[in-house]
């Protein structure tokens, strides 16, 4: 965490436990130069009070801002650490996602930390449209923090993708980030990969074709790529794990075994159907593992190519 000097933690209303702020403070322990900005967003109700004159509107907004700032300062005191510098900040926003991204850009932050949203009825983790917007558009890595104690010596999982050569930069970037985190926290890196076996329809009509042989060949090829990648970066084979299946199934399965503190994954940051697929994968990961999710989109990867 040494390179993360400027952290932005999103403070969310009506939450008894501000996991993003707590995690930011824990990260700051590894960097004495780190500064945390605790951000509280206020919905801009200007259009809702258009019947008020401008003077009355400004007065009302100032009062609302004062109340929220006092509440934010009281919230920060619950987690205050004399060794960590925390700045309370309240901003108005018509669109919460856009406001956070604008603040990220204008404030020159290094890392965005947001707590996972737990659904009150289903008691599961869900991603809101704001979460998806942040993952796709953030200029920095995004940490979706879970409510678990941070164990400095815990496992760090890197989810690799060997489906195309274009994923090479993403794989290397994720590993470099994990190595930095492991060096500081003394954690152990584990590389994981899924081998999705998508059987071509035309192959079903080929005489003497054996689907199980095809599936085995796909798995072996992914294993070869995983071990080769690990060898290039001095990761021992026993810290490499692979299963046949789709990533949204394999990653949670492997994480249940490895019990990591953090999972690093790349996001294509697309829109439309492909974004929905990516979203489903991430949601499965968040819902079924008790670990922080570090997400790196194309903007983050492209700006930090090795």
PDB file of N, CA and C in Angstrom, residues 75-174:
ATOM      1  N   UNK A  75     -18.994  10.293  12.888  1.00  0.00           N
ATOM      2  CA  UNK A  75     -18.766   8.938  12.388  1.00  0.00           C
ATOM      3  C   UNK A  75     -17.276   8.619  12.349  1.00  0.00           C
ATOM      4  N   UNK A  76     -16.486   9.593  11.924  1.00  0.00           N
ATOM      5  CA  UNK A  76     -15.036   9.400  11.830  1.00  0.00           C
ATOM      6  C   UNK A  76     -14.430   9.150  13.204  1.00  0.00           C
ATOM      7  N   UNK A  77     -14.966   9.819  14.233  1.00  0.00           N
ATOM      8  CA  UNK A  77     -14.431   9.663  15.588  1.00  0.00           C
ATOM      9  C   UNK A  77     -14.518   8.221  16.078  1.00  0.00           C
ATOM     10  N   UNK A  78     -15.495   7.468  15.570  1.00  0.00           N
ATOM     11  CA  UNK A  78     -15.649   6.073  15.985  1.00  0.00           C
ATOM     12  C   UNK A  78     -14.450   5.224  15.560  1.00  0.00           C
ATOM     13  N   UNK A  79     -13.807   5.652  14.463  1.00  0.00           N
ATOM     14  CA  UNK A  79     -12.711   4.854  13.901  1.00  0.00           C
ATOM     15  C   UNK A  79     -11.376   5.586  13.973  1.00  0.00           C
ATOM     16  N   UNK A  80     -11.363   6.741  14.615  1.00  0.00           N
ATOM     17  CA  UNK A  80     -10.181   7.608  14.597  1.00  0.00           C
ATOM     18  C   UNK A  80      -8.937   6.889  15.102  1.00  0.00           C
ATOM     19  N   UNK A  81      -7.840   7.163  14.423  1.00  0.00           N
ATOM     20  CA  UNK A  81      -6.531   6.623  14.790  1.00  0.00           C
ATOM     21  C   UNK A  81      -5.551   7.787  14.769  1.00  0.00           C
ATOM     22  N   UNK A  82      -4.843   8.025  15.875  1.00  0.00           N
ATOM     23  CA  UNK A  82      -3.945   9.188  15.933  1.00  0.00           C
ATOM     24  C   UNK A  82      -2.843   9.166  14.877  1.00  0.00           C
ATOM     25  N   UNK A  83      -2.560   7.982  14.335  1.00  0.00           N
ATOM     26  CA  UNK A  83      -1.487   7.865  13.346  1.00  0.00           C
ATOM     27  C   UNK A  83      -1.985   8.018  11.913  1.00  0.00           C
ATOM     28  N   UNK A  84      -3.296   8.195  11.751  1.00  0.00           N
ATOM     29  CA  UNK A  84      -3.874   8.275  10.405  1.00  0.00           C
ATOM     30  C   UNK A  84      -4.572   9.613  10.221  1.00  0.00           C
ATOM     31  N   UNK A  85      -4.265  10.273   9.108  1.00  0.00           N
ATOM     32  CA  UNK A  85      -4.861  11.567   8.798  1.00  0.00           C
ATOM     33  C   UNK A  85      -6.133  11.359   7.989  1.00  0.00           C
ATOM     34  N   UNK A  86      -7.275  11.766   8.552  1.00  0.00           N
ATOM     35  CA  UNK A  86      -8.568  11.599   7.887  1.00  0.00           C
ATOM     36  C   UNK A  86      -9.207  12.963   7.670  1.00  0.00           C
ATOM     37  N   UNK A  87      -9.605  13.230   6.435  1.00  0.00           N
ATOM     38  CA  UNK A  87     -10.240  14.495   6.080  1.00  0.00           C
ATOM     39  C   UNK A  87     -11.718  14.248   5.782  1.00  0.00           C
ATOM     40  N   UNK A  88     -12.635  14.881   6.526  1.00  0.00           N
ATOM     41  CA  UNK A  88     -14.053  14.739   6.199  1.00  0.00           C
ATOM     42  C   UNK A  88     -14.420  15.642   5.024  1.00  0.00           C
ATOM     43  N   UNK A  89     -15.228  15.133   4.116  1.00  0.00           N
ATOM     44  CA  UNK A  89     -15.621  15.938   2.963  1.00  0.00           C
ATOM     45  C   UNK A  89     -17.057  15.620   2.587  1.00  0.00           C
ATOM     46  N   UNK A  90     -17.834  16.678   2.391  1.00  0.00           N
ATOM     47  CA  UNK A  90     -19.235  16.552   1.988  1.00  0.00           C
ATOM     48  C   UNK A  90     -19.412  17.267   0.658  1.00  0.00           C
ATOM     49  N   UNK A  91     -20.004  16.588  -0.313  1.00  0.00           N
ATOM     50  CA  UNK A  91     -20.252  17.227  -1.606  1.00  0.00           C
ATOM     51  C   UNK A  91     -21.682  16.950  -2.049  1.00  0.00           C
ATOM     52  N   UNK A  92     -22.191  17.881  -2.852  1.00  0.00           N
ATOM     53  CA  UNK A  92     -23.528  17.739  -3.418  1.00  0.00           C
ATOM     54  C   UNK A  92     -23.446  16.969  -4.729  1.00  0.00           C
ATOM     55  N   UNK A  93     -24.484  16.190  -5.002  1.00  0.00           N
ATOM     56  CA  UNK A  93     -24.457  15.380  -6.219  1.00  0.00           C
ATOM     57  C   UNK A  93     -25.866  15.125  -6.736  1.00  0.00           C
ATOM     58  N   UNK A  94     -26.038  15.348  -8.039  1.00  0.00           N
ATOM     59  CA  UNK A  94     -27.289  14.949  -8.688  1.00  0.00           C
ATOM     60  C   UNK A  94     -27.216  13.492  -9.110  1.00  0.00           C
ATOM     61  N   UNK A  95     -26.020  13.057  -9.536  1.00  0.00           N
ATOM     62  CA  UNK A  95     -25.770  11.661  -9.885  1.00  0.00           C
ATOM     63  C   UNK A  95     -24.618  11.174  -9.011  1.00  0.00           C
ATOM     64  N   UNK A  96     -24.891  10.229  -8.134  1.00  0.00           N
ATOM     65  CA  UNK A  96     -23.903   9.816  -7.141  1.00  0.00           C
ATOM     66  C   UNK A  96     -22.671   9.178  -7.777  1.00  0.00           C
ATOM     67  N   UNK A  97     -22.887   8.321  -8.765  1.00  0.00           N
ATOM     68  CA  UNK A  97     -21.756   7.674  -9.420  1.00  0.00           C
ATOM     69  C   UNK A  97     -20.846   8.671 -10.105  1.00  0.00           C
ATOM     70  N   UNK A  98     -21.434   9.584 -10.865  1.00  0.00           N
ATOM     71  CA  UNK A  98     -20.644  10.603 -11.560  1.00  0.00           C
ATOM     72  C   UNK A  98     -19.918  11.498 -10.566  1.00  0.00           C
ATOM     73  N   UNK A  99     -20.575  11.802  -9.462  1.00  0.00           N
ATOM     74  CA  UNK A  99     -19.958  12.672  -8.456  1.00  0.00           C
ATOM     75  C   UNK A  99     -18.718  12.020  -7.848  1.00  0.00           C
ATOM     76  N   UNK A 100     -18.783  10.726  -7.599  1.00  0.00           N
ATOM     77  CA  UNK A 100     -17.625  10.030  -7.034  1.00  0.00           C
ATOM     78  C   UNK A 100     -16.473  10.004  -8.034  1.00  0.00           C
ATOM     79  N   UNK A 101     -16.776   9.724  -9.304  1.00  0.00           N
ATOM     80  CA  UNK A 101     -15.732   9.700 -10.331  1.00  0.00           C
ATOM     81  C   UNK A 101     -15.119  11.085 -10.504  1.00  0.00           C
ATOM     82  N   UNK A 102     -15.945  12.123 -10.518  1.00  0.00           N
ATOM     83  CA  UNK A 102     -15.427  13.495 -10.631  1.00  0.00           C
ATOM     84  C   UNK A 102     -14.498  13.817  -9.465  1.00  0.00           C
ATOM     85  N   UNK A 103     -14.895  13.403  -8.277  1.00  0.00           N
ATOM     86  CA  UNK A 103     -14.058  13.640  -7.098  1.00  0.00           C
ATOM     87  C   UNK A 103     -12.748  12.866  -7.207  1.00  0.00           C
ATOM     88  N   UNK A 104     -12.813  11.647  -7.727  1.00  0.00           N
ATOM     89  CA  UNK A 104     -11.600  10.845  -7.919  1.00  0.00           C
ATOM     90  C   UNK A 104     -10.621  11.562  -8.838  1.00  0.00           C
ATOM     91  N   UNK A 105     -11.136  12.105  -9.927  1.00  0.00           N
ATOM     92  CA  UNK A 105     -10.283  12.774 -10.914  1.00  0.00           C
ATOM     93  C   UNK A 105      -9.748  14.093 -10.368  1.00  0.00           C
ATOM     94  N   UNK A 106     -10.641  14.910  -9.832  1.00  0.00           N
ATOM     95  CA  UNK A 106     -10.238  16.236  -9.350  1.00  0.00           C
ATOM     96  C   UNK A 106      -9.350  16.157  -8.110  1.00  0.00           C
ATOM     97  N   UNK A 107      -9.554  15.136  -7.293  1.00  0.00           N
ATOM     98  CA  UNK A 107      -8.774  15.009  -6.062  1.00  0.00           C
ATOM     99  C   UNK A 107      -7.488  14.234  -6.226  1.00  0.00           C
ATOM    100  N   UNK A 108      -7.258  13.703  -7.432  1.00  0.00           N
ATOM    101  CA  UNK A 108      -6.012  12.974  -7.712  1.00  0.00           C
ATOM    102  C   UNK A 108      -5.787  11.834  -6.712  1.00  0.00           C
ATOM    103  N   UNK A 109      -6.817  11.030  -6.510  1.00  0.00           N
ATOM    104  CA  UNK A 109      -6.725   9.915  -5.560  1.00  0.00           C
ATOM    105  C   UNK A 109      -6.028   8.717  -6.200  1.00  0.00           C
ATOM    106  N   UNK A 110      -5.510   7.839  -5.350  1.00  0.00           N
ATOM    107  CA  UNK A 110      -4.808   6.642  -5.811  1.00  0.00           C
ATOM    108  C   UNK A 110      -5.651   5.377  -5.691  1.00  0.00           C
ATOM    109  N   UNK A 111      -6.658   5.415  -4.823  1.00  0.00           N
ATOM    110  CA  UNK A 111      -7.445   4.208  -4.563  1.00  0.00           C
ATOM    111  C   UNK A 111      -8.837   4.601  -4.078  1.00  0.00           C
ATOM    112  N   UNK A 112      -9.850   3.919  -4.605  1.00  0.00           N
ATOM    113  CA  UNK A 112     -11.231   4.129  -4.183  1.00  0.00           C
ATOM    114  C   UNK A 112     -11.692   2.913  -3.391  1.00  0.00           C
ATOM    115  N   UNK A 113     -12.239   3.156  -2.205  1.00  0.00           N
ATOM    116  CA  UNK A 113     -12.706   2.064  -1.353  1.00  0.00           C
ATOM    117  C   UNK A 113     -14.185   2.264  -1.062  1.00  0.00           C
ATOM    118  N   UNK A 114     -14.971   1.230  -1.336  1.00  0.00           N
ATOM    119  CA  UNK A 114     -16.409   1.294  -1.107  1.00  0.00           C
ATOM    120  C   UNK A 114     -16.862  -0.004  -0.454  1.00  0.00           C
ATOM    121  N   UNK A 115     -17.753   0.103   0.492  1.00  0.00           N
ATOM    122  CA  UNK A 115     -18.255  -1.091   1.155  1.00  0.00           C
ATOM    123  C   UNK A 115     -19.229  -1.849   0.277  1.00  0.00           C
ATOM    124  N   UNK A 116     -19.227  -3.177   0.400  1.00  0.00           N
ATOM    125  CA  UNK A 116     -20.198  -3.996  -0.317  1.00  0.00           C
ATOM    126  C   UNK A 116     -21.577  -3.738   0.268  1.00  0.00           C
ATOM    127  N   UNK A 117     -22.583  -3.754  -0.584  1.00  0.00           N
ATOM    128  CA  UNK A 117     -23.947  -3.484  -0.147  1.00  0.00           C
ATOM    129  C   UNK A 117     -24.658  -4.781   0.203  1.00  0.00           C
ATOM    130  N   UNK A 118     -25.036  -4.904   1.459  1.00  0.00           N
ATOM    131  CA  UNK A 118     -25.734  -6.116   1.899  1.00  0.00           C
ATOM    132  C   UNK A 118     -27.238  -5.886   1.829  1.00  0.00           C
ATOM    133  N   UNK A 119     -27.922  -6.793   1.134  1.00  0.00           N
ATOM    134  CA  UNK A 119     -29.360  -6.682   0.959  1.00  0.00           C
ATOM    135  C   UNK A 119     -30.059  -7.092   2.245  1.00  0.00           C
ATOM    136  N   UNK A 120     -30.943  -6.237   2.734  1.00  0.00           N
ATOM    137  CA  UNK A 120     -31.584  -6.491   4.014  1.00  0.00           C
ATOM    138  C   UNK A 120     -32.522  -7.676   4.014  1.00  0.00           C
ATOM    139  N   UNK A 121     -33.161  -7.968   2.858  1.00  0.00           N
ATOM    140  CA  UNK A 121     -34.140  -9.048   2.798  1.00  0.00           C
ATOM    141  C   UNK A 121     -33.473 -10.384   2.513  1.00  0.00           C
ATOM    142  N   UNK A 122     -32.645 -10.407   1.483  1.00  0.00           N
ATOM    143  CA  UNK A 122     -32.006 -11.656   1.076  1.00  0.00           C
ATOM    144  C   UNK A 122     -30.749 -11.947   1.876  1.00  0.00           C
ATOM    145  N   UNK A 123     -30.268 -10.932   2.613  1.00  0.00           N
ATOM    146  CA  UNK A 123     -29.030 -11.079   3.384  1.00  0.00           C
ATOM    147  C   UNK A 123     -27.878 -11.545   2.500  1.00  0.00           C
ATOM    148  N   UNK A 124     -27.814 -10.972   1.310  1.00  0.00           N
ATOM    149  CA  UNK A 124     -26.724 -11.284   0.394  1.00  0.00           C
ATOM    150  C   UNK A 124     -26.158  -9.979  -0.127  1.00  0.00           C
ATOM    151  N   UNK A 125     -25.008 -10.068  -0.761  1.00  0.00           N
ATOM    152  CA  UNK A 125     -24.354  -8.884  -1.292  1.00  0.00           C
ATOM    153  C   UNK A 125     -24.888  -8.592  -2.683  1.00  0.00           C
ATOM    154  N   UNK A 126     -25.246  -7.349  -2.938  1.00  0.00           N
ATOM    155  CA  UNK A 126     -25.695  -6.977  -4.273  1.00  0.00           C
ATOM    156  C   UNK A 126     -24.907  -5.770  -4.740  1.00  0.00           C
ATOM    157  N   UNK A 127     -24.778  -5.660  -6.046  1.00  0.00           N
ATOM    158  CA  UNK A 127     -24.149  -4.497  -6.636  1.00  0.00           C
ATOM    159  C   UNK A 127     -25.242  -3.575  -7.152  1.00  0.00           C
ATOM    160  N   UNK A 128     -25.137  -2.308  -6.816  1.00  0.00           N
ATOM    161  CA  UNK A 128     -26.085  -1.315  -7.286  1.00  0.00           C
ATOM    162  C   UNK A 128     -25.581  -0.725  -8.595  1.00  0.00           C
ATOM    163  N   UNK A 129     -26.436   0.023  -9.325  1.00  0.00           N
ATOM    164  CA  UNK A 129     -25.959   0.709 -10.533  1.00  0.00           C
ATOM    165  C   UNK A 129     -24.763   1.616 -10.259  1.00  0.00           C
ATOM    166  N   UNK A 130     -24.707   2.194  -9.058  1.00  0.00           N
ATOM    167  CA  UNK A 130     -23.559   3.043  -8.706  1.00  0.00           C
ATOM    168  C   UNK A 130     -22.287   2.201  -8.655  1.00  0.00           C
ATOM    169  N   UNK A 131     -22.365   1.014  -8.069  1.00  0.00           N
ATOM    170  CA  UNK A 131     -21.196   0.131  -8.004  1.00  0.00           C
ATOM    171  C   UNK A 131     -20.678  -0.184  -9.400  1.00  0.00           C
ATOM    172  N   UNK A 132     -21.594  -0.559 -10.291  1.00  0.00           N
ATOM    173  CA  UNK A 132     -21.174  -0.907 -11.655  1.00  0.00           C
ATOM    174  C   UNK A 132     -20.550   0.289 -12.349  1.00  0.00           C
ATOM    175  N   UNK A 133     -21.133   1.456 -12.149  1.00  0.00           N
ATOM    176  CA  UNK A 133     -20.592   2.668 -12.780  1.00  0.00           C
ATOM    177  C   UNK A 133     -19.171   2.929 -12.291  1.00  0.00           C
ATOM    178  N   UNK A 134     -18.937   2.743 -11.012  1.00  0.00           N
ATOM    179  CA  UNK A 134     -17.603   2.964 -10.450  1.00  0.00           C
ATOM    180  C   UNK A 134     -16.600   1.958 -10.998  1.00  0.00           C
ATOM    181  N   UNK A 135     -16.997   0.691 -11.072  1.00  0.00           N
ATOM    182  CA  UNK A 135     -16.077  -0.336 -11.554  1.00  0.00           C
ATOM    183  C   UNK A 135     -15.686  -0.095 -13.007  1.00  0.00           C
ATOM    184  N   UNK A 136     -16.619   0.401 -13.801  1.00  0.00           N
ATOM    185  CA  UNK A 136     -16.339   0.601 -15.225  1.00  0.00           C
ATOM    186  C   UNK A 136     -15.589   1.885 -15.503  1.00  0.00           C
ATOM    187  N   UNK A 137     -15.758   2.901 -14.665  1.00  0.00           N
ATOM    188  CA  UNK A 137     -15.255   4.227 -15.005  1.00  0.00           C
ATOM    189  C   UNK A 137     -14.189   4.783 -14.074  1.00  0.00           C
ATOM    190  N   UNK A 138     -13.903   4.119 -12.982  1.00  0.00           N
ATOM    191  CA  UNK A 138     -12.915   4.659 -12.047  1.00  0.00           C
ATOM    192  C   UNK A 138     -11.530   4.727 -12.684  1.00  0.00           C
ATOM    193  N   UNK A 139     -10.833   5.851 -12.512  1.00  0.00           N
ATOM    194  CA  UNK A 139      -9.472   5.977 -13.050  1.00  0.00           C
ATOM    195  C   UNK A 139      -8.432   5.272 -12.179  1.00  0.00           C
ATOM    196  N   UNK A 140      -8.854   4.726 -11.061  1.00  0.00           N
ATOM    197  CA  UNK A 140      -7.945   4.026 -10.143  1.00  0.00           C
ATOM    198  C   UNK A 140      -8.546   2.663  -9.786  1.00  0.00           C
ATOM    199  N   UNK A 141      -7.771   1.790  -9.176  1.00  0.00           N
ATOM    200  CA  UNK A 141      -8.345   0.535  -8.679  1.00  0.00           C
ATOM    201  C   UNK A 141      -9.477   0.809  -7.687  1.00  0.00           C
ATOM    202  N   UNK A 142     -10.457  -0.088  -7.681  1.00  0.00           N
ATOM    203  CA  UNK A 142     -11.589   0.017  -6.764  1.00  0.00           C
ATOM    204  C   UNK A 142     -11.568  -1.185  -5.821  1.00  0.00           C
ATOM    205  N   UNK A 143     -11.688  -0.912  -4.539  1.00  0.00           N
ATOM    206  CA  UNK A 143     -11.774  -1.986  -3.548  1.00  0.00           C
ATOM    207  C   UNK A 143     -13.209  -2.068  -3.045  1.00  0.00           C
ATOM    208  N   UNK A 144     -13.855  -3.211  -3.269  1.00  0.00           N
ATOM    209  CA  UNK A 144     -15.163  -3.469  -2.679  1.00  0.00           C
ATOM    210  C   UNK A 144     -14.897  -4.228  -1.382  1.00  0.00           C
ATOM    211  N   UNK A 145     -15.031  -3.527  -0.274  1.00  0.00           N
ATOM    212  CA  UNK A 145     -14.624  -4.079   1.022  1.00  0.00           C
ATOM    213  C   UNK A 145     -15.759  -4.864   1.671  1.00  0.00           C
ATOM    214  N   UNK A 146     -15.395  -5.975   2.284  1.00  0.00           N
ATOM    215  CA  UNK A 146     -16.347  -6.809   3.007  1.00  0.00           C
ATOM    216  C   UNK A 146     -16.137  -6.654   4.506  1.00  0.00           C
ATOM    217  N   UNK A 147     -17.140  -7.040   5.272  1.00  0.00           N
ATOM    218  CA  UNK A 147     -17.065  -6.922   6.724  1.00  0.00           C
ATOM    219  C   UNK A 147     -16.351  -8.138   7.313  1.00  0.00           C
ATOM    220  N   UNK A 148     -15.037  -8.127   7.219  1.00  0.00           N
ATOM    221  CA  UNK A 148     -14.235  -9.188   7.814  1.00  0.00           C
ATOM    222  C   UNK A 148     -12.961  -8.563   8.362  1.00  0.00           C
ATOM    223  N   UNK A 149     -12.387  -9.135   9.404  1.00  0.00           N
ATOM    224  CA  UNK A 149     -11.134  -8.589   9.942  1.00  0.00           C
ATOM    225  C   UNK A 149     -10.003  -8.776   8.952  1.00  0.00           C
ATOM    226  N   UNK A 150      -9.135  -7.783   8.841  1.00  0.00           N
ATOM    227  CA  UNK A 150      -8.016  -7.844   7.905  1.00  0.00           C
ATOM    228  C   UNK A 150      -6.842  -8.548   8.566  1.00  0.00           C
ATOM    229  N   UNK A 151      -6.513  -9.724   8.063  1.00  0.00           N
ATOM    230  CA  UNK A 151      -5.392 -10.515   8.567  1.00  0.00           C
ATOM    231  C   UNK A 151      -4.179 -10.224   7.703  1.00  0.00           C
ATOM    232  N   UNK A 152      -3.171  -9.609   8.288  1.00  0.00           N
ATOM    233  CA  UNK A 152      -2.012  -9.151   7.524  1.00  0.00           C
ATOM    234  C   UNK A 152      -1.271 -10.282   6.828  1.00  0.00           C
ATOM    235  N   UNK A 153      -1.374 -11.492   7.335  1.00  0.00           N
ATOM    236  CA  UNK A 153      -0.625 -12.601   6.743  1.00  0.00           C
ATOM    237  C   UNK A 153      -1.517 -13.543   5.934  1.00  0.00           C
ATOM    238  N   UNK A 154      -2.695 -13.088   5.571  1.00  0.00           N
ATOM    239  CA  UNK A 154      -3.649 -13.944   4.867  1.00  0.00           C
ATOM    240  C   UNK A 154      -3.293 -14.162   3.404  1.00  0.00           C
ATOM    241  N   UNK A 155      -4.043 -15.047   2.768  1.00  0.00           N
ATOM    242  CA  UNK A 155      -3.827 -15.349   1.357  1.00  0.00           C
ATOM    243  C   UNK A 155      -4.334 -14.226   0.458  1.00  0.00           C
ATOM    244  N   UNK A 156      -3.654 -14.048  -0.663  1.00  0.00           N
ATOM    245  CA  UNK A 156      -4.038 -13.071  -1.676  1.00  0.00           C
ATOM    246  C   UNK A 156      -4.245 -13.829  -2.977  1.00  0.00           C
ATOM    247  N   UNK A 157      -5.455 -13.776  -3.511  1.00  0.00           N
ATOM    248  CA  UNK A 157      -5.791 -14.531  -4.717  1.00  0.00           C
ATOM    249  C   UNK A 157      -5.798 -13.611  -5.932  1.00  0.00           C
ATOM    250  N   UNK A 158      -5.170 -14.070  -7.009  1.00  0.00           N
ATOM    251  CA  UNK A 158      -5.181 -13.343  -8.279  1.00  0.00           C
ATOM    252  C   UNK A 158      -5.938 -14.192  -9.290  1.00  0.00           C
ATOM    253  N   UNK A 159      -7.053 -13.663  -9.809  1.00  0.00           N
ATOM    254  CA  UNK A 159      -7.851 -14.375 -10.807  1.00  0.00           C
ATOM    255  C   UNK A 159      -7.321 -14.038 -12.196  1.00  0.00           C
ATOM    256  N   UNK A 160      -6.714 -15.023 -12.849  1.00  0.00           N
ATOM    257  CA  UNK A 160      -6.094 -14.818 -14.155  1.00  0.00           C
ATOM    258  C   UNK A 160      -7.038 -15.230 -15.278  1.00  0.00           C
ATOM    259  N   UNK A 161      -6.807 -14.667 -16.454  1.00  0.00           N
ATOM    260  CA  UNK A 161      -7.634 -14.942 -17.630  1.00  0.00           C
ATOM    261  C   UNK A 161      -6.712 -15.249 -18.805  1.00  0.00           C
ATOM    262  N   UNK A 162      -6.780 -16.490 -19.298  1.00  0.00           N
ATOM    263  CA  UNK A 162      -5.942 -16.889 -20.433  1.00  0.00           C
ATOM    264  C   UNK A 162      -6.767 -17.126 -21.697  1.00  0.00           C
ATOM    265  N   UNK A 163      -7.961 -16.547 -21.762  1.00  0.00           N
ATOM    266  CA  UNK A 163      -8.831 -16.796 -22.909  1.00  0.00           C
ATOM    267  C   UNK A 163      -8.352 -16.106 -24.174  1.00  0.00           C
ATOM    268  N   UNK A 164      -7.483 -15.096 -24.040  1.00  0.00           N
ATOM    269  CA  UNK A 164      -6.930 -14.423 -25.219  1.00  0.00           C
ATOM    270  C   UNK A 164      -5.597 -13.786 -24.859  1.00  0.00           C
ATOM    271  N   UNK A 165      -4.787 -13.551 -25.888  1.00  0.00           N
ATOM    272  CA  UNK A 165      -3.492 -12.919 -25.671  1.00  0.00           C
ATOM    273  C   UNK A 165      -3.613 -11.498 -25.182  1.00  0.00           C
ATOM    274  N   UNK A 166      -4.772 -10.873 -25.435  1.00  0.00           N
ATOM    275  CA  UNK A 166      -4.984  -9.490 -25.014  1.00  0.00           C
ATOM    276  C   UNK A 166      -5.063  -9.358 -23.496  1.00  0.00           C
ATOM    277  N   UNK A 167      -5.259 -10.475 -22.813  1.00  0.00           N
ATOM    278  CA  UNK A 167      -5.380 -10.443 -21.352  1.00  0.00           C
ATOM    279  C   UNK A 167      -4.017 -10.430 -20.660  1.00  0.00           C
ATOM    280  N   UNK A 168      -2.932 -10.515 -21.421  1.00  0.00           N
ATOM    281  CA  UNK A 168      -1.605 -10.618 -20.823  1.00  0.00           C
ATOM    282  C   UNK A 168      -1.297  -9.422 -19.928  1.00  0.00           C
ATOM    283  N   UNK A 169      -1.541  -8.203 -20.433  1.00  0.00           N
ATOM    284  CA  UNK A 169      -1.263  -7.007 -19.636  1.00  0.00           C
ATOM    285  C   UNK A 169      -2.077  -7.000 -18.347  1.00  0.00           C
ATOM    286  N   UNK A 170      -3.333  -7.439 -18.454  1.00  0.00           N
ATOM    287  CA  UNK A 170      -4.178  -7.489 -17.262  1.00  0.00           C
ATOM    288  C   UNK A 170      -3.618  -8.477 -16.246  1.00  0.00           C
ATOM    289  N   UNK A 171      -3.243  -9.656 -16.701  1.00  0.00           N
ATOM    290  CA  UNK A 171      -2.688 -10.670 -15.796  1.00  0.00           C
ATOM    291  C   UNK A 171      -1.432 -10.175 -15.088  1.00  0.00           C
ATOM    292  N   UNK A 172      -0.543  -9.543 -15.853  1.00  0.00           N
ATOM    293  CA  UNK A 172       0.703  -9.048 -15.268  1.00  0.00           C
ATOM    294  C   UNK A 172       0.425  -7.923 -14.278  1.00  0.00           C
ATOM    295  N   UNK A 173      -0.479  -7.023 -14.643  1.00  0.00           N
ATOM    296  CA  UNK A 173      -0.820  -5.909 -13.750  1.00  0.00           C
ATOM    297  C   UNK A 173      -1.399  -6.425 -12.433  1.00  0.00           C
ATOM    298  N   UNK A 174      -2.318  -7.381 -12.521  1.00  0.00           N
ATOM    299  CA  UNK A 174      -2.914  -7.936 -11.306  1.00  0.00           C
ATOM    300  C   UNK A 174      -1.854  -8.588 -10.423  1.00  0.00           C
TER     301      UNK A 174
END
